[in-house]
């Protein structure tokens, strides 16, 4: 199992949780971004820089991730694409995307985009709080424990 991170929009606090988990579980963590990232020195942690452009990092992750890997992203179309490949996906709030629920998330995302396109103020998601960080850490621990079996 490898952990792939859609790192351009991933909150620093979530990256910090991932760094500690990669060291503890001795699992490869790859952060993918369209800019150079500073990551801790580790045999388990690295970054890959991709070209600038719309969805370039997403396309790279889709191409590199394999069944059994984990992708961390808030990007629902990316989550849907990797779930279709047998890859597990979670968002920075710890929500697990599955074959059963990712299409519903995608439909809701598209609906909200239509509302915004029509001029309706929908607001954005609330800021990540301690409960979200804990939910992410707990979900990550469950997935790592399952992968270790």
PDB file of C-alpha atoms in Angstrom:
ATOM      1  CA  UNK A   1       0.000   0.000   0.000  1.00  0.00           C
ATOM      2  CA  UNK A   2       1.122   3.522  -0.839  1.00  0.00           C
ATOM      3  CA  UNK A   3      -0.540   6.719   0.313  1.00  0.00           C
ATOM      4  CA  UNK A   4      -0.975   9.344  -2.408  1.00  0.00           C
ATOM      5  CA  UNK A   5      -1.851  12.897  -1.376  1.00  0.00           C
ATOM      6  CA  UNK A   6      -3.450  15.530  -3.585  1.00  0.00           C
ATOM      7  CA  UNK A   7      -1.129  17.971  -1.868  1.00  0.00           C
ATOM      8  CA  UNK A   8      -1.930  21.301  -3.529  1.00  0.00           C
ATOM      9  CA  UNK A   9      -5.033  21.767  -1.389  1.00  0.00           C
ATOM     10  CA  UNK A  10      -4.281  19.452   1.525  1.00  0.00           C
ATOM     11  CA  UNK A  11      -4.208  21.325   4.856  1.00  0.00           C
ATOM     12  CA  UNK A  12      -0.842  21.402   6.640  1.00  0.00           C
ATOM     13  CA  UNK A  13      -2.297  19.802   9.769  1.00  0.00           C
ATOM     14  CA  UNK A  14      -3.443  16.814   7.699  1.00  0.00           C
ATOM     15  CA  UNK A  15      -0.010  16.526   6.069  1.00  0.00           C
ATOM     16  CA  UNK A  16       1.541  16.491   9.557  1.00  0.00           C
ATOM     17  CA  UNK A  17      -0.743  13.607  10.584  1.00  0.00           C
ATOM     18  CA  UNK A  18       0.235  11.759   7.406  1.00  0.00           C
ATOM     19  CA  UNK A  19       3.965  12.307   8.016  1.00  0.00           C
ATOM     20  CA  UNK A  20       3.718  10.783  11.484  1.00  0.00           C
ATOM     21  CA  UNK A  21       1.598   7.879  10.240  1.00  0.00           C
ATOM     22  CA  UNK A  22       4.009   7.081   7.387  1.00  0.00           C
ATOM     23  CA  UNK A  23       6.914   6.904   9.823  1.00  0.00           C
ATOM     24  CA  UNK A  24       4.987   4.873  12.386  1.00  0.00           C
ATOM     25  CA  UNK A  25       3.567   2.394   9.861  1.00  0.00           C
ATOM     26  CA  UNK A  26       6.697   2.429   7.681  1.00  0.00           C
ATOM     27  CA  UNK A  27       4.558   3.027   4.605  1.00  0.00           C
ATOM     28  CA  UNK A  28       5.338   5.040   1.493  1.00  0.00           C
ATOM     29  CA  UNK A  29       3.721   8.492   1.417  1.00  0.00           C
ATOM     30  CA  UNK A  30       3.849  10.463  -1.836  1.00  0.00           C
ATOM     31  CA  UNK A  31       2.632  14.049  -1.988  1.00  0.00           C
ATOM     32  CA  UNK A  32       1.739  15.179  -5.519  1.00  0.00           C
ATOM     33  CA  UNK A  33       1.586  18.893  -6.330  1.00  0.00           C
ATOM     34  CA  UNK A  34       2.198  21.312  -9.161  1.00  0.00           C
ATOM     35  CA  UNK A  35       4.758  23.150  -7.068  1.00  0.00           C
ATOM     36  CA  UNK A  36       7.822  22.050  -5.164  1.00  0.00           C
ATOM     37  CA  UNK A  37       6.973  20.912  -1.642  1.00  0.00           C
ATOM     38  CA  UNK A  38       9.130  20.745   1.428  1.00  0.00           C
ATOM     39  CA  UNK A  39       8.690  17.371   3.120  1.00  0.00           C
ATOM     40  CA  UNK A  40      10.464  15.853   6.134  1.00  0.00           C
ATOM     41  CA  UNK A  41      13.581  13.807   5.491  1.00  0.00           C
ATOM     42  CA  UNK A  42      12.429  10.224   5.578  1.00  0.00           C
ATOM     43  CA  UNK A  43      12.866   6.953   3.772  1.00  0.00           C
ATOM     44  CA  UNK A  44       9.052   6.796   3.583  1.00  0.00           C
ATOM     45  CA  UNK A  45       8.061  10.332   2.556  1.00  0.00           C
ATOM     46  CA  UNK A  46       8.592  12.017  -0.785  1.00  0.00           C
ATOM     47  CA  UNK A  47       6.986  14.470  -3.131  1.00  0.00           C
ATOM     48  CA  UNK A  48       6.409  14.492  -6.856  1.00  0.00           C
ATOM     49  CA  UNK A  49       6.083  17.756  -8.712  1.00  0.00           C
ATOM     50  CA  UNK A  50       3.913  17.748 -11.823  1.00  0.00           C
ATOM     51  CA  UNK A  51       3.416  20.407 -14.494  1.00  0.00           C
ATOM     52  CA  UNK A  52       1.175  23.390 -13.884  1.00  0.00           C
ATOM     53  CA  UNK A  53      -2.328  23.086 -15.261  1.00  0.00           C
ATOM     54  CA  UNK A  54      -5.891  22.182 -14.505  1.00  0.00           C
ATOM     55  CA  UNK A  55      -6.185  18.686 -12.989  1.00  0.00           C
ATOM     56  CA  UNK A  56      -2.590  17.720 -13.886  1.00  0.00           C
ATOM     57  CA  UNK A  57      -1.890  16.470 -10.343  1.00  0.00           C
ATOM     58  CA  UNK A  58      -5.228  14.635 -10.307  1.00  0.00           C
ATOM     59  CA  UNK A  59      -4.447  12.893 -13.603  1.00  0.00           C
ATOM     60  CA  UNK A  60      -1.017  11.893 -12.321  1.00  0.00           C
ATOM     61  CA  UNK A  61      -2.468  10.397  -9.148  1.00  0.00           C
ATOM     62  CA  UNK A  62      -5.084   8.500 -11.165  1.00  0.00           C
ATOM     63  CA  UNK A  63      -2.319   7.094 -13.333  1.00  0.00           C
ATOM     64  CA  UNK A  64       0.059   6.183 -10.503  1.00  0.00           C
ATOM     65  CA  UNK A  65      -2.318   4.859  -7.831  1.00  0.00           C
ATOM     66  CA  UNK A  66      -3.011   1.146  -7.860  1.00  0.00           C
ATOM     67  CA  UNK A  67      -5.665  -1.063  -6.284  1.00  0.00           C
ATOM     68  CA  UNK A  68      -4.926  -1.336  -2.578  1.00  0.00           C
ATOM     69  CA  UNK A  69      -3.412   2.155  -2.345  1.00  0.00           C
ATOM     70  CA  UNK A  70      -4.930   5.074  -0.449  1.00  0.00           C
ATOM     71  CA  UNK A  71      -5.576   8.538  -1.891  1.00  0.00           C
ATOM     72  CA  UNK A  72      -6.155  11.558   0.346  1.00  0.00           C
ATOM     73  CA  UNK A  73      -8.112  14.254  -1.482  1.00  0.00           C
ATOM     74  CA  UNK A  74     -10.945  16.714  -1.111  1.00  0.00           C
ATOM     75  CA  UNK A  75     -11.454  16.545  -4.884  1.00  0.00           C
ATOM     76  CA  UNK A  76     -14.543  14.408  -5.436  1.00  0.00           C
ATOM     77  CA  UNK A  77     -13.983  13.724  -9.168  1.00  0.00           C
ATOM     78  CA  UNK A  78     -10.478  12.482  -8.297  1.00  0.00           C
ATOM     79  CA  UNK A  79     -11.909  10.324  -5.516  1.00  0.00           C
ATOM     80  CA  UNK A  80     -14.482   8.867  -7.929  1.00  0.00           C
ATOM     81  CA  UNK A  81     -11.820   8.059 -10.515  1.00  0.00           C
ATOM     82  CA  UNK A  82      -9.533   6.254  -8.073  1.00  0.00           C
ATOM     83  CA  UNK A  83     -12.364   4.395  -6.347  1.00  0.00           C
ATOM     84  CA  UNK A  84     -13.285   3.042  -9.800  1.00  0.00           C
ATOM     85  CA  UNK A  85      -9.724   1.602  -9.942  1.00  0.00           C
ATOM     86  CA  UNK A  86     -10.061  -0.176  -6.586  1.00  0.00           C
ATOM     87  CA  UNK A  87      -8.149   2.494  -4.687  1.00  0.00           C
ATOM     88  CA  UNK A  88      -9.369   3.648  -1.280  1.00  0.00           C
ATOM     89  CA  UNK A  89      -9.998   7.388  -0.950  1.00  0.00           C
ATOM     90  CA  UNK A  90     -10.612   9.644   2.039  1.00  0.00           C
ATOM     91  CA  UNK A  91     -10.965  13.369   2.393  1.00  0.00           C
ATOM     92  CA  UNK A  92      -9.173  15.588   4.941  1.00  0.00           C
ATOM     93  CA  UNK A  93     -12.215  15.368   7.229  1.00  0.00           C
ATOM     94  CA  UNK A  94     -11.841  11.587   7.411  1.00  0.00           C
ATOM     95  CA  UNK A  95     -14.802  10.710   5.232  1.00  0.00           C
ATOM     96  CA  UNK A  96     -14.302   7.482   3.313  1.00  0.00           C
ATOM     97  CA  UNK A  97     -15.301   7.498  -0.347  1.00  0.00           C
ATOM     98  CA  UNK A  98     -16.656   4.145  -1.493  1.00  0.00           C
ATOM     99  CA  UNK A  99     -18.172   2.700  -4.649  1.00  0.00           C
ATOM    100  CA  UNK A 100     -21.514   3.002  -2.859  1.00  0.00           C
ATOM    101  CA  UNK A 101     -21.292   6.697  -1.903  1.00  0.00           C
ATOM    102  CA  UNK A 102     -18.896   8.476  -4.266  1.00  0.00           C
ATOM    103  CA  UNK A 103     -21.499   9.002  -7.021  1.00  0.00           C
ATOM    104  CA  UNK A 104     -23.824  10.647  -4.497  1.00  0.00           C
ATOM    105  CA  UNK A 105     -20.997  12.983  -3.441  1.00  0.00           C
ATOM    106  CA  UNK A 106     -20.281  13.760  -7.086  1.00  0.00           C
ATOM    107  CA  UNK A 107     -23.965  14.552  -7.774  1.00  0.00           C
ATOM    108  CA  UNK A 108     -24.117  16.873  -4.755  1.00  0.00           C
ATOM    109  CA  UNK A 109     -20.908  18.607  -5.864  1.00  0.00           C
ATOM    110  CA  UNK A 110     -22.333  19.134  -9.360  1.00  0.00           C
ATOM    111  CA  UNK A 111     -25.624  20.418  -7.935  1.00  0.00           C
ATOM    112  CA  UNK A 112     -23.810  22.948  -5.738  1.00  0.00           C
ATOM    113  CA  UNK A 113     -21.741  24.073  -8.751  1.00  0.00           C
ATOM    114  CA  UNK A 114     -24.985  24.634 -10.687  1.00  0.00           C
ATOM    115  CA  UNK A 115     -26.361  26.734  -7.839  1.00  0.00           C
ATOM    116  CA  UNK A 116     -23.182  28.831  -7.727  1.00  0.00           C
ATOM    117  CA  UNK A 117     -23.346  29.189 -11.527  1.00  0.00           C
ATOM    118  CA  UNK A 118     -26.882  30.525 -11.154  1.00  0.00           C
ATOM    119  CA  UNK A 119     -25.662  33.132  -8.667  1.00  0.00           C
ATOM    120  CA  UNK A 120     -26.825  31.442  -5.479  1.00  0.00           C
ATOM    121  CA  UNK A 121     -24.419  32.033  -2.605  1.00  0.00           C
ATOM    122  CA  UNK A 122     -23.705  28.570  -1.229  1.00  0.00           C
ATOM    123  CA  UNK A 123     -20.681  29.380   0.926  1.00  0.00           C
ATOM    124  CA  UNK A 124     -17.789  27.026   1.299  1.00  0.00           C
ATOM    125  CA  UNK A 125     -17.076  24.254   3.725  1.00  0.00           C
ATOM    126  CA  UNK A 126     -16.361  25.254   7.311  1.00  0.00           C
ATOM    127  CA  UNK A 127     -12.746  25.470   8.427  1.00  0.00           C
ATOM    128  CA  UNK A 128     -11.145  22.230   9.556  1.00  0.00           C
ATOM    129  CA  UNK A 129     -11.557  21.902  13.305  1.00  0.00           C
ATOM    130  CA  UNK A 130     -10.203  19.556  15.969  1.00  0.00           C
ATOM    131  CA  UNK A 131     -13.070  17.111  15.478  1.00  0.00           C
ATOM    132  CA  UNK A 132     -12.280  16.913  11.725  1.00  0.00           C
ATOM    133  CA  UNK A 133      -8.577  16.328  12.413  1.00  0.00           C
ATOM    134  CA  UNK A 134      -9.430  13.582  14.884  1.00  0.00           C
ATOM    135  CA  UNK A 135     -11.875  11.963  12.451  1.00  0.00           C
ATOM    136  CA  UNK A 136      -9.168  11.971   9.764  1.00  0.00           C
ATOM    137  CA  UNK A 137      -6.549  10.480  12.096  1.00  0.00           C
ATOM    138  CA  UNK A 138      -8.977   7.778  13.269  1.00  0.00           C
ATOM    139  CA  UNK A 139     -10.001   6.836   9.723  1.00  0.00           C
ATOM    140  CA  UNK A 140      -6.353   6.737   8.634  1.00  0.00           C
ATOM    141  CA  UNK A 141      -5.464   4.480  11.569  1.00  0.00           C
ATOM    142  CA  UNK A 142      -8.324   2.089  10.678  1.00  0.00           C
ATOM    143  CA  UNK A 143      -7.204   1.911   7.052  1.00  0.00           C
ATOM    144  CA  UNK A 144      -3.551   1.350   7.977  1.00  0.00           C
ATOM    145  CA  UNK A 145      -4.507  -1.383  10.447  1.00  0.00           C
ATOM    146  CA  UNK A 146      -6.642  -3.094   7.808  1.00  0.00           C
ATOM    147  CA  UNK A 147      -3.779  -2.902   5.272  1.00  0.00           C
ATOM    148  CA  UNK A 148      -1.332  -4.411   7.799  1.00  0.00           C
ATOM    149  CA  UNK A 149      -3.424  -7.602   8.108  1.00  0.00           C
TER     150      UNK A 149
END
